[in-house]
Amino acid sequence: MDERREQLIAVALELFSRRPPEEVSIDDIAAAAGASRPLVYHYFPGKQALYEESLRRAGRELAGRFEEPAEGPLSDRLHRVMGRYLDFVQSHGPGFAALLRGGSVAASAGTSAVIDEVRQAAADQILAHLAVPVPSPGLRLTVRAWIANAEITSLEWLAERSVPLEELQLHLVQEFVAALTLTAAREPALAAELAGFFAGERPDGPTGLLLRDLAALFAVPGVADSLAALATGPATTD
Amino acid sequence: MDERREQLIAVALELFSRRPPEEVSIDDIAAAAGASRPLVYHYFPGKQALYEESLRRAGRELAGRFEEPAEGPLSDRLHRVMGRYLDFVQSHGPGFAALLRGGSVAASAGTSAVIDEVRQAAADQILAHLAVPVPSPGLRLTVRAWIANAEITSLEWLAERSVPLEELQLHLVQEFVAALTLTAAREPALAAELAGFFAGERPDGPTGLLLRDLAALFAVPGVADSLAALATGPATTD
């Protein structure tokens, strides 16, 4: 491992985290690294190669943050992972946004591959924690759709910061619990797994708090009555 | 309006719908349009300009499909819109996938702008139908995240086609209902709106069917007991 090369990548990653790629030049990177322009070109054919390499490092670091011991309530595990994920989002904000918003001149098959790998690592971790022997296509889809939800929500949060980060962290976990419940509602084979999942949760964890919020919502005048009328209405005749 | 130009755009859109942009050449478009290569270049500086123009037309057509009269239960309206959306996805499959998967050589600020406009049109329509006087940042985020969910779910469906399209259509609508309910659970100001929403729904509509599926899920041994224990557990003391 060449230390000078590693240092250039670290400096580039730092700059690409703070600004979109089109606003970072080889000269900026050379200056920040205390290196000459020819030295940077000695290691990398151009800015794109350096961008992609620093992105690969960032992707590897982010994927590492998804790793979590298989211990304790599932929603608490996901809550800890999301804390580390959102910390990454916050510290790499502008670069993260430029990368995922697309349409960047630096977007390429290489940058897409990094994004896909990180998404795949996230999905693999979640499915491993759910410990369903053979995840159904529906469950896989739920997991992937929730990951897209987490991405878009993070991007919006970076742009507006309209809620505290801790709320976002909790809401994303609760949305996963809701998405899992909906999937189980249409896949009877998942229902027993869901019972085990709920049995392992804590009243003060993300799932318990969600249930309490839902109970309060259903106590709002009109909500419970409308729901009861709907749920006991005429069955579909086809 | 120049008819020859319009015809070239229509032919290009047809080809770009069936193949990723890098697999469509100016010669392919000229041949399919019964035009010469120089004629195509007379109207468009190159393939990218023709791609972006045909994309703008497709985006406009898709946005038009989101329009729906403000009549009847909300989830039925969304169900009809999703039917038209999924019909579009199906008929423009490979092009839709290439566009949204990113990393295409044809991705540009122009193509990103089209995607953003279509997403914005979808969000505007949904918020208009919800008829909340001033949508909160949380509600806007819920709508945008659900749109991302619909996109990723459509992409996965195009790749695998693992469920009938009608199921996908129903599930997406039900996921929106669930996401709206979760948002109302954390935003008391939305709770009264939600009561009105549920009051207008049909027992055999997407929301009624969802409630019946959830009721069946909660009847699975263990699920209701675990939920009750969680919901009535010790309150948070902080």
Tab-separated table of C-alpha atoms in Angstrom:
chain	number	residue	atom	x	y	z
A	1	MET	CA	0.000	0.000	0.000
A	2	ASP	CA	1.410	3.351	-1.113
A	3	GLU	CA	1.012	5.960	1.638
A	4	ARG	CA	1.085	8.942	-0.686
A	5	ARG	CA	-1.689	7.425	-2.791
A	6	GLU	CA	-3.735	6.681	0.315
A	7	GLN	CA	-3.296	10.239	1.505
A	8	LEU	CA	-4.499	11.620	-1.845
A	9	ILE	CA	-7.593	9.426	-1.658
A	10	ALA	CA	-8.323	10.566	1.912
A	11	VAL	CA	-7.948	14.233	0.955
A	12	ALA	CA	-10.096	13.741	-2.167
A	13	LEU	CA	-12.813	12.004	-0.144
A	14	GLU	CA	-12.826	14.885	2.311
A	15	LEU	CA	-13.243	17.424	-0.509
A	16	PHE	CA	-15.795	15.354	-2.448
A	17	SER	CA	-17.825	15.024	0.766
A	18	ARG	CA	-18.100	18.762	1.145
A	19	ARG	CA	-18.746	19.789	-2.466
A	20	PRO	CA	-20.321	18.266	-5.582
A	21	PRO	CA	-17.664	16.650	-7.824
A	22	GLU	CA	-17.852	19.334	-10.498
A	23	GLU	CA	-16.753	21.910	-7.907
A	24	VAL	CA	-13.596	20.017	-6.932
A	25	SER	CA	-10.556	20.256	-9.215
A	26	ILE	CA	-7.322	18.287	-9.328
A	27	ASP	CA	-5.641	21.532	-8.256
A	28	ASP	CA	-7.877	21.711	-5.162
A	29	ILE	CA	-6.933	18.156	-4.251
A	30	ALA	CA	-3.227	18.740	-4.870
A	31	ALA	CA	-3.286	21.915	-2.767
A	32	ALA	CA	-5.174	20.277	0.114
A	33	ALA	CA	-2.763	17.324	0.058
A	34	GLY	CA	0.336	19.528	-0.142
A	35	ALA	CA	1.199	17.742	-3.379
A	36	SER	CA	2.019	18.881	-6.894
A	37	ARG	CA	-0.393	18.464	-9.783
A	38	PRO	CA	1.995	16.054	-11.585
A	39	LEU	CA	2.182	13.914	-8.435
A	40	VAL	CA	-1.615	13.516	-8.418
A	41	TYR	CA	-1.470	12.549	-12.107
A	42	HIS	CA	1.299	10.079	-11.302
A	43	TYR	CA	-1.213	8.109	-9.214
A	44	PHE	CA	-4.482	8.780	-11.024
A	45	PRO	CA	-5.238	9.307	-14.727
A	46	GLY	CA	-7.654	12.131	-13.843
A	47	LYS	CA	-10.273	13.512	-11.542
A	48	GLN	CA	-12.881	10.907	-12.443
A	49	ALA	CA	-10.614	8.009	-11.408
A	50	LEU	CA	-9.801	9.717	-8.111
A	51	TYR	CA	-13.498	10.475	-7.544
A	52	GLU	CA	-14.484	6.874	-8.150
A	53	GLU	CA	-11.729	5.523	-5.918
A	54	SER	CA	-12.657	7.843	-3.045
A	55	LEU	CA	-16.298	6.872	-3.564
A	56	ARG	CA	-15.388	3.197	-3.309
A	57	ARG	CA	-13.710	3.907	0.028
A	58	ALA	CA	-16.725	5.857	1.262
A	59	GLY	CA	-19.039	3.054	0.134
A	60	ARG	CA	-16.955	0.503	2.000
A	61	GLU	CA	-17.000	2.634	5.135
A	62	LEU	CA	-20.759	3.108	4.920
A	63	ALA	CA	-21.382	-0.606	4.349
A	64	GLY	CA	-19.255	-1.287	7.440
A	65	ARG	CA	-21.635	0.860	9.478
A	66	PHE	CA	-24.506	-1.484	8.631
A	67	GLU	CA	-22.892	-4.307	10.592
A	68	GLU	CA	-24.582	-4.905	13.894
A	69	PRO	CA	-24.508	-7.852	16.348
A	70	ALA	CA	-27.581	-10.120	16.108
A	71	GLU	CA	-28.603	-9.385	19.697
A	72	GLY	CA	-31.609	-7.706	21.286
A	73	PRO	CA	-34.862	-6.401	19.795
A	74	LEU	CA	-34.729	-6.046	16.009
A	75	SER	CA	-35.988	-2.471	15.913
A	76	ASP	CA	-33.317	-1.424	18.428
A	77	ARG	CA	-30.640	-2.934	16.194
A	78	LEU	CA	-31.990	-1.073	13.175
A	79	HIS	CA	-32.193	2.089	15.270
A	80	ARG	CA	-28.476	1.875	16.089
A	81	VAL	CA	-27.589	1.200	12.447
A	82	MET	CA	-29.661	4.183	11.336
A	83	GLY	CA	-27.867	6.366	13.871
A	84	ARG	CA	-24.534	5.467	12.256
A	85	TYR	CA	-25.987	5.838	8.743
A	86	LEU	CA	-27.394	9.296	9.430
A	87	ASP	CA	-24.126	10.329	11.044
A	88	PHE	CA	-22.424	9.384	7.752
A	89	VAL	CA	-25.044	11.269	5.739
A	90	GLN	CA	-24.526	14.352	7.879
A	91	SER	CA	-20.729	14.289	7.668
A	92	HIS	CA	-20.654	13.635	3.910
A	93	GLY	CA	-23.749	15.725	3.133
A	94	PRO	CA	-23.068	17.675	-0.070
A	95	GLY	CA	-21.163	14.806	-1.681
A	96	PHE	CA	-23.837	12.305	-0.682
A	97	ALA	CA	-26.532	14.549	-2.151
A	98	ALA	CA	-24.633	15.190	-5.407
A	99	LEU	CA	-24.035	11.475	-5.849
A	100	LEU	CA	-27.600	10.332	-5.243
A	101	ARG	CA	-29.402	13.218	-6.929
A	102	GLY	CA	-28.021	11.998	-10.244
A	103	GLY	CA	-27.423	14.062	-13.346
A	104	SER	CA	-23.928	14.867	-12.125
A	105	VAL	CA	-21.285	15.022	-14.834
A	106	ALA	CA	-19.269	12.623	-12.671
A	107	ALA	CA	-21.995	9.941	-12.645
A	108	SER	CA	-20.764	6.817	-14.426
A	109	ALA	CA	-21.087	3.054	-14.505
A	110	GLY	CA	-18.401	3.084	-11.782
A	111	THR	CA	-20.288	5.389	-9.416
A	112	SER	CA	-23.544	3.471	-10.047
A	113	ALA	CA	-21.803	0.223	-9.151
A	114	VAL	CA	-20.687	1.687	-5.804
A	115	ILE	CA	-24.222	2.886	-5.016
A	116	ASP	CA	-25.667	-0.512	-5.960
A	117	GLU	CA	-23.147	-2.331	-3.769
A	118	VAL	CA	-23.985	-0.210	-0.742
A	119	ARG	CA	-27.717	-0.764	-1.283
A	120	GLN	CA	-27.089	-4.482	-1.623
A	121	ALA	CA	-25.035	-4.533	1.586
A	122	ALA	CA	-27.882	-2.765	3.403
A	123	ALA	CA	-30.472	-5.234	2.078
A	124	ASP	CA	-28.274	-8.228	2.942
A	125	GLN	CA	-27.812	-7.005	6.523
A	126	ILE	CA	-31.520	-6.435	7.054
A	127	LEU	CA	-32.461	-9.829	5.630
A	128	ALA	CA	-29.782	-11.497	7.768
A	129	HIS	CA	-31.193	-9.867	10.923
A	130	LEU	CA	-34.750	-10.814	10.003
A	131	ALA	CA	-33.435	-14.399	9.816
A	132	VAL	CA	-36.294	-15.545	7.561
A	133	PRO	CA	-35.004	-18.852	6.084
A	134	VAL	CA	-35.998	-18.069	2.486
A	135	PRO	CA	-37.000	-14.397	2.006
A	136	SER	CA	-39.934	-14.117	-0.422
A	137	PRO	CA	-39.746	-11.793	-3.449
A	138	GLY	CA	-42.298	-9.619	-1.630
A	139	LEU	CA	-40.111	-9.304	1.448
A	140	ARG	CA	-37.032	-8.529	-0.637
A	141	LEU	CA	-38.999	-5.825	-2.403
A	142	THR	CA	-40.184	-4.353	0.904
A	143	VAL	CA	-36.587	-4.145	2.095
A	144	ARG	CA	-35.363	-2.503	-1.115
A	145	ALA	CA	-38.245	-0.038	-1.180
A	146	TRP	CA	-37.561	0.923	2.430
A	147	ILE	CA	-33.886	1.501	1.598
A	148	ALA	CA	-35.000	3.845	-1.210
A	149	ASN	CA	-37.267	5.550	1.320
A	150	ALA	CA	-34.297	6.020	3.702
A	151	GLU	CA	-32.202	7.501	0.875
A	152	ILE	CA	-34.783	9.977	-0.328
A	153	THR	CA	-35.681	10.945	3.224
A	154	SER	CA	-31.999	11.579	4.001
A	155	LEU	CA	-31.638	13.697	0.867
A	156	GLU	CA	-34.678	15.783	1.748
A	157	TRP	CA	-33.413	16.123	5.295
A	158	LEU	CA	-30.034	17.386	4.053
A	159	ALA	CA	-31.800	20.040	1.979
A	160	GLU	CA	-34.267	21.211	4.625
A	161	ARG	CA	-33.198	19.863	8.043
A	162	SER	CA	-36.808	20.415	9.060
A	163	VAL	CA	-36.796	17.858	11.881
A	164	PRO	CA	-34.121	16.872	14.445
A	165	LEU	CA	-31.944	14.003	13.205
A	166	GLU	CA	-33.075	11.812	16.127
A	167	GLU	CA	-36.695	12.055	14.949
A	168	LEU	CA	-35.728	11.057	11.441
A	169	GLN	CA	-33.809	8.094	12.857
A	170	LEU	CA	-36.839	6.925	14.849
A	171	HIS	CA	-39.329	7.500	12.020
A	172	LEU	CA	-37.288	5.532	9.492
A	173	VAL	CA	-37.136	2.555	11.852
A	174	GLN	CA	-40.871	2.781	12.518
A	175	GLU	CA	-41.568	2.934	8.795
A	176	PHE	CA	-39.621	-0.275	8.394
A	177	VAL	CA	-41.714	-1.944	11.111
A	178	ALA	CA	-44.891	-0.774	9.349
A	179	ALA	CA	-43.665	-1.970	5.930
A	180	LEU	CA	-42.781	-5.362	7.414
A	181	THR	CA	-46.224	-5.611	9.007
A	182	LEU	CA	-47.948	-4.811	5.703
A	183	THR	CA	-45.856	-7.432	3.931
A	184	ALA	CA	-46.821	-10.018	6.558
A	185	ALA	CA	-50.477	-9.026	6.155
A	186	ARG	CA	-50.369	-10.195	2.528
A	187	GLU	CA	-47.978	-13.118	3.013
A	188	PRO	CA	-49.378	-15.580	5.568
A	189	ALA	CA	-46.024	-17.417	5.708
A	190	LEU	CA	-44.477	-14.295	7.236
A	191	ALA	CA	-47.138	-13.863	9.920
A	192	ALA	CA	-45.563	-16.322	12.378
A	193	GLU	CA	-42.173	-14.623	11.913
A	194	LEU	CA	-43.833	-11.320	12.688
A	195	ALA	CA	-45.269	-12.702	15.936
A	196	GLY	CA	-41.734	-13.662	16.980
A	197	PHE	CA	-40.468	-10.230	15.973
A	198	PHE	CA	-43.082	-8.403	18.052
A	199	ALA	CA	-42.503	-10.768	21.011
A	200	GLY	CA	-38.841	-9.678	21.130
A	201	GLU	CA	-39.533	-5.914	21.070
A	202	ARG	CA	-39.370	-3.487	24.032
A	203	PRO	CA	-42.299	-1.222	25.037
A	204	ASP	CA	-39.923	1.758	24.994
A	205	GLY	CA	-38.228	0.772	21.740
A	206	PRO	CA	-39.169	2.105	18.283
A	207	THR	CA	-41.939	-0.487	17.820
A	208	GLY	CA	-43.473	0.085	21.274
A	209	LEU	CA	-43.446	3.861	20.733
A	210	LEU	CA	-45.073	3.431	17.332
A	211	LEU	CA	-47.850	1.301	18.818
A	212	ARG	CA	-48.480	3.915	21.473
A	213	ASP	CA	-48.654	6.677	18.832
A	214	LEU	CA	-51.086	4.591	16.773
A	215	ALA	CA	-53.229	3.912	19.840
A	216	ALA	CA	-53.395	7.676	20.479
A	217	LEU	CA	-54.330	8.266	16.827
A	218	PHE	CA	-57.139	5.717	16.995
A	219	ALA	CA	-58.455	7.501	20.102
A	220	VAL	CA	-58.988	10.692	18.031
A	221	PRO	CA	-62.770	11.144	17.571
A	222	GLY	CA	-63.925	9.617	14.309
A	223	VAL	CA	-60.842	7.554	13.479
A	224	ALA	CA	-61.758	4.351	15.316
A	225	ASP	CA	-65.397	4.516	14.195
A	226	SER	CA	-64.457	4.931	10.536
A	227	LEU	CA	-61.925	2.111	10.759
A	228	ALA	CA	-64.390	-0.239	12.445
A	229	ALA	CA	-67.042	0.506	9.807
A	230	LEU	CA	-64.517	-0.189	7.041
A	231	ALA	CA	-63.096	-3.364	8.554
A	232	THR	CA	-66.487	-4.928	9.174
A	233	GLY	CA	-68.036	-3.794	5.904
A	234	PRO	CA	-69.414	-6.170	3.255
A	235	ALA	CA	-66.901	-8.721	2.080
A	236	THR	CA	-65.764	-8.686	-1.521
A	237	THR	CA	-68.031	-10.947	-3.508
A	238	ASP	CA	-65.758	-11.764	-6.427
B	1	MET	CA	-45.222	22.693	-35.372
B	2	ASP	CA	-43.042	20.791	-37.845
B	3	GLU	CA	-44.575	17.411	-38.631
B	4	ARG	CA	-41.321	15.783	-39.686
B	5	ARG	CA	-39.691	16.828	-36.408
B	6	GLU	CA	-42.662	15.516	-34.433
B	7	GLN	CA	-42.486	12.206	-36.268
B	8	LEU	CA	-38.763	11.858	-35.470
B	9	ILE	CA	-39.478	12.467	-31.800
B	10	ALA	CA	-42.287	9.907	-31.788
B	11	VAL	CA	-40.071	7.294	-33.464
B	12	ALA	CA	-37.180	8.074	-31.108
B	13	LEU	CA	-39.447	7.754	-28.061
B	14	GLU	CA	-40.644	4.387	-29.305
B	15	LEU	CA	-37.052	3.139	-29.715
B	16	PHE	CA	-35.805	4.666	-26.445
B	17	SER	CA	-38.714	2.990	-24.642
B	18	ARG	CA	-37.655	-0.433	-25.839
B	19	ARG	CA	-33.878	-0.210	-25.418
B	20	PRO	CA	-31.414	1.663	-23.198
B	21	PRO	CA	-30.191	4.881	-24.881
B	22	GLU	CA	-26.709	3.543	-25.568
B	23	GLU	CA	-28.252	0.797	-27.717
B	24	VAL	CA	-30.144	3.217	-29.972
B	25	SER	CA	-28.213	5.024	-32.713
B	26	ILE	CA	-29.117	7.945	-34.936
B	27	ASP	CA	-29.062	5.432	-37.804
B	28	ASP	CA	-31.663	3.275	-36.017
B	29	ILE	CA	-33.908	6.300	-35.571
B	30	ALA	CA	-33.442	7.431	-39.182
B	31	ALA	CA	-34.210	3.937	-40.475
B	32	ALA	CA	-37.309	3.532	-38.291
B	33	ALA	CA	-38.570	6.962	-39.379
B	34	GLY	CA	-37.843	6.325	-43.055
B	35	ALA	CA	-35.589	9.393	-42.969
B	36	SER	CA	-31.995	10.054	-43.933
B	37	ARG	CA	-29.258	10.581	-41.371
B	38	PRO	CA	-28.704	14.197	-42.543
B	39	LEU	CA	-32.419	14.891	-42.089
B	40	VAL	CA	-32.244	13.796	-38.448
B	41	TYR	CA	-29.205	16.077	-37.986
B	42	HIS	CA	-31.116	18.887	-39.625
B	43	TYR	CA	-33.549	18.838	-36.698
B	44	PHE	CA	-31.328	17.711	-33.825
B	45	PRO	CA	-27.638	18.377	-33.101
B	46	GLY	CA	-27.199	14.760	-32.007
B	47	LYS	CA	-28.578	11.725	-30.263
B	48	GLN	CA	-28.467	13.292	-26.801
B	49	ALA	CA	-30.711	16.202	-27.858
B	50	LEU	CA	-33.193	13.823	-29.457
B	51	TYR	CA	-33.108	11.580	-26.395
B	52	GLU	CA	-33.796	14.493	-24.066
B	53	GLU	CA	-36.608	15.823	-26.231
B	54	SER	CA	-38.325	12.433	-26.441
B	55	LEU	CA	-37.869	12.086	-22.686
B	56	ARG	CA	-39.561	15.437	-22.138
B	57	ARG	CA	-42.545	14.216	-24.179
B	58	ALA	CA	-42.681	10.960	-22.220
B	59	GLY	CA	-42.457	12.905	-18.943
B	60	ARG	CA	-45.322	15.141	-20.016
B	61	GLU	CA	-47.430	12.137	-20.975
B	62	LEU	CA	-46.708	10.418	-17.674
B	63	ALA	CA	-47.502	13.539	-15.656
B	64	GLY	CA	-50.812	13.747	-17.558
B	65	ARG	CA	-51.683	10.273	-16.293
B	66	PHE	CA	-51.514	11.517	-12.708
B	67	GLU	CA	-54.513	13.763	-13.263
B	68	GLU	CA	-57.648	12.400	-11.682
B	69	PRO	CA	-61.019	14.001	-10.779
B	70	ALA	CA	-61.358	14.866	-7.082
B	71	GLU	CA	-64.306	12.521	-6.631
B	72	GLY	CA	-64.879	9.376	-4.593
B	73	PRO	CA	-62.727	7.627	-1.992
B	74	LEU	CA	-59.092	8.793	-2.000
B	75	SER	CA	-57.573	5.341	-2.185
B	76	ASP	CA	-59.749	4.495	-5.202
B	77	ARG	CA	-58.499	7.611	-6.963
B	78	LEU	CA	-54.889	6.659	-6.242
B	79	HIS	CA	-55.643	3.120	-7.374
B	80	ARG	CA	-56.814	4.363	-10.772
B	81	VAL	CA	-53.770	6.633	-11.118
B	82	MET	CA	-51.446	3.760	-10.258
B	83	GLY	CA	-53.137	1.622	-12.898
B	84	ARG	CA	-52.285	4.230	-15.531
B	85	TYR	CA	-48.774	4.711	-14.124
B	86	LEU	CA	-48.010	0.972	-14.174
B	87	ASP	CA	-49.400	0.719	-17.681
B	88	PHE	CA	-46.870	3.393	-18.691
B	89	VAL	CA	-44.066	1.570	-16.865
B	90	GLN	CA	-44.949	-1.639	-18.651
B	91	SER	CA	-45.138	-0.104	-22.110
B	92	HIS	CA	-41.898	1.893	-21.700
B	93	GLY	CA	-40.125	-0.754	-19.601
B	94	PRO	CA	-36.487	-0.940	-20.782
B	95	GLY	CA	-36.238	2.818	-21.332
B	96	PHE	CA	-37.857	3.570	-17.969
B	97	ALA	CA	-35.418	1.215	-16.260
B	98	ALA	CA	-32.344	2.594	-18.046
B	99	LEU	CA	-33.374	6.135	-17.165
B	100	LEU	CA	-34.023	5.541	-13.473
B	101	ARG	CA	-31.231	3.063	-12.807
B	102	GLY	CA	-28.752	5.852	-13.426
B	103	GLY	CA	-25.164	5.503	-14.545
B	104	SER	CA	-26.291	5.662	-18.172
B	105	VAL	CA	-23.982	7.538	-20.497
B	106	ALA	CA	-27.052	9.510	-21.567
B	107	ALA	CA	-27.817	10.755	-18.030
B	108	SER	CA	-27.433	14.535	-17.869
B	109	ALA	CA	-28.728	17.620	-16.135
B	110	GLY	CA	-31.472	17.581	-18.808
B	111	THR	CA	-32.642	14.048	-18.074
B	112	SER	CA	-32.477	14.691	-14.314
B	113	ALA	CA	-34.669	17.757	-14.744
B	114	VAL	CA	-37.321	15.683	-16.541
B	115	ILE	CA	-37.293	13.049	-13.781
B	116	ASP	CA	-37.547	15.739	-11.104
B	117	GLU	CA	-40.479	17.405	-12.884
B	118	VAL	CA	-42.410	14.152	-13.109
B	119	ARG	CA	-41.775	13.438	-9.417
B	120	GLN	CA	-42.887	16.939	-8.559
B	121	ALA	CA	-46.074	16.548	-10.644
B	122	ALA	CA	-46.834	13.306	-8.790
B	123	ALA	CA	-46.290	14.937	-5.395
B	124	ASP	CA	-48.409	17.972	-6.344
B	125	GLN	CA	-51.293	15.763	-7.449
B	126	ILE	CA	-51.244	13.690	-4.278
B	127	LEU	CA	-51.110	16.756	-2.036
B	128	ALA	CA	-53.951	18.362	-4.005
B	129	HIS	CA	-56.140	15.278	-3.510
B	130	LEU	CA	-55.315	15.099	0.199
B	131	ALA	CA	-56.579	18.698	0.346
B	132	VAL	CA	-54.654	19.477	3.538
B	133	PRO	CA	-54.630	23.299	3.672
B	134	VAL	CA	-50.918	23.617	4.517
B	135	PRO	CA	-49.027	20.313	4.090
B	136	SER	CA	-46.413	19.903	6.839
B	137	PRO	CA	-42.778	19.146	5.979
B	138	GLY	CA	-43.406	15.672	7.413
B	139	LEU	CA	-46.357	15.050	5.085
B	140	ARG	CA	-44.415	16.312	2.065
B	141	LEU	CA	-41.597	13.956	2.979
B	142	THR	CA	-44.012	11.026	3.320
B	143	VAL	CA	-45.361	11.727	-0.163
B	144	ARG	CA	-41.894	11.998	-1.715
B	145	ALA	CA	-40.658	8.860	0.024
B	146	TRP	CA	-43.696	6.946	-1.186
B	147	ILE	CA	-43.049	8.132	-4.752
B	148	ALA	CA	-39.481	6.784	-4.440
B	149	ASN	CA	-40.995	3.536	-3.144
B	150	ALA	CA	-43.281	3.356	-6.192
B	151	GLU	CA	-40.314	3.941	-8.528
B	152	ILE	CA	-38.045	1.333	-7.001
B	153	THR	CA	-40.897	-1.156	-6.755
B	154	SER	CA	-41.714	-0.616	-10.441
B	155	LEU	CA	-38.066	-1.118	-11.395
B	156	GLU	CA	-37.827	-4.340	-9.434
B	157	TRP	CA	-41.092	-5.488	-10.932
B	158	LEU	CA	-39.782	-4.839	-14.459
B	159	ALA	CA	-36.734	-6.978	-13.708
B	160	GLU	CA	-38.515	-9.875	-12.022
B	161	ARG	CA	-42.269	-9.626	-12.705
B	162	SER	CA	-42.681	-11.812	-9.637
B	163	VAL	CA	-46.252	-10.709	-8.855
B	164	PRO	CA	-49.224	-9.841	-11.111
B	165	LEU	CA	-49.345	-6.148	-11.973
B	166	GLU	CA	-52.754	-5.793	-10.269
B	167	GLU	CA	-51.244	-6.897	-6.956
B	168	LEU	CA	-48.452	-4.376	-7.263
B	169	GLN	CA	-51.024	-1.675	-7.994
B	170	LEU	CA	-53.025	-2.560	-4.874
B	171	HIS	CA	-49.968	-2.902	-2.620
B	172	LEU	CA	-48.560	0.474	-3.608
B	173	VAL	CA	-51.851	2.163	-2.771
B	174	GLN	CA	-52.047	0.341	0.551
B	175	GLU	CA	-48.490	1.345	1.365
B	176	PHE	CA	-49.477	4.943	0.806
B	177	VAL	CA	-52.411	4.559	3.197
B	178	ALA	CA	-50.063	3.060	5.798
B	179	ALA	CA	-47.459	5.807	5.324
B	180	LEU	CA	-50.162	8.458	5.694
B	181	THR	CA	-51.420	6.807	8.871
B	182	LEU	CA	-47.914	6.725	10.366
B	183	THR	CA	-47.435	10.386	9.537
B	184	ALA	CA	-50.738	11.245	11.235
B	185	ALA	CA	-49.663	9.191	14.274
B	186	ARG	CA	-46.759	11.595	14.835
B	187	GLU	CA	-48.498	14.773	13.690
B	188	PRO	CA	-51.640	15.380	15.765
B	189	ALA	CA	-52.752	18.138	13.351
B	190	LEU	CA	-53.160	15.491	10.654
B	191	ALA	CA	-55.236	13.123	12.781
B	192	ALA	CA	-58.554	14.869	12.104
B	193	GLU	CA	-57.816	14.861	8.355
B	194	LEU	CA	-57.157	11.147	8.587
B	195	ALA	CA	-60.537	10.565	10.246
B	196	GLY	CA	-62.168	12.299	7.276
B	197	PHE	CA	-60.093	10.228	4.868
B	198	PHE	CA	-61.104	6.933	6.476
B	199	ALA	CA	-64.754	8.034	6.647
B	200	GLY	CA	-64.804	8.425	2.848
B	201	GLU	CA	-63.301	5.002	2.072
B	202	ARG	CA	-65.136	1.885	0.827
B	203	PRO	CA	-64.987	-1.501	2.617
B	204	ASP	CA	-64.040	-3.135	-0.705
B	205	GLY	CA	-61.551	-0.442	-1.691
B	206	PRO	CA	-57.779	-0.638	-1.122
B	207	THR	CA	-58.062	0.717	2.448
B	208	GLY	CA	-60.894	-1.634	3.435
B	209	LEU	CA	-59.010	-4.628	2.021
B	210	LEU	CA	-55.881	-3.580	3.901
B	211	LEU	CA	-57.791	-3.368	7.172
B	212	ARG	CA	-59.219	-6.832	6.604
B	213	ASP	CA	-55.731	-8.238	5.884
B	214	LEU	CA	-54.392	-6.590	9.035
B	215	ALA	CA	-57.274	-7.972	11.091
B	216	ALA	CA	-56.444	-11.466	9.789
B	217	LEU	CA	-52.776	-10.926	10.645
B	218	PHE	CA	-53.615	-9.879	14.198
B	219	ALA	CA	-55.700	-13.043	14.548
B	220	VAL	CA	-52.569	-15.171	13.971
B	221	PRO	CA	-51.638	-16.790	17.325
B	222	GLY	CA	-49.080	-14.689	19.173
B	223	VAL	CA	-49.370	-11.480	17.153
B	224	ALA	CA	-52.174	-9.789	19.097
B	225	ASP	CA	-50.737	-10.863	22.470
B	226	SER	CA	-47.282	-9.486	21.650
B	227	LEU	CA	-48.757	-6.235	20.357
B	228	ALA	CA	-50.978	-5.795	23.419
B	229	ALA	CA	-48.026	-6.414	25.753
B	230	LEU	CA	-45.944	-3.839	23.853
B	231	ALA	CA	-48.646	-1.188	23.647
B	232	THR	CA	-49.497	-1.359	27.342
B	233	GLY	CA	-45.896	-1.689	28.538
B	234	PRO	CA	-44.211	0.820	30.868
B	235	ALA	CA	-44.310	4.378	29.542
B	236	THR	CA	-41.056	6.123	28.752
B	237	THR	CA	-39.911	7.963	31.851
B	238	ASP	CA	-37.679	10.579	30.264
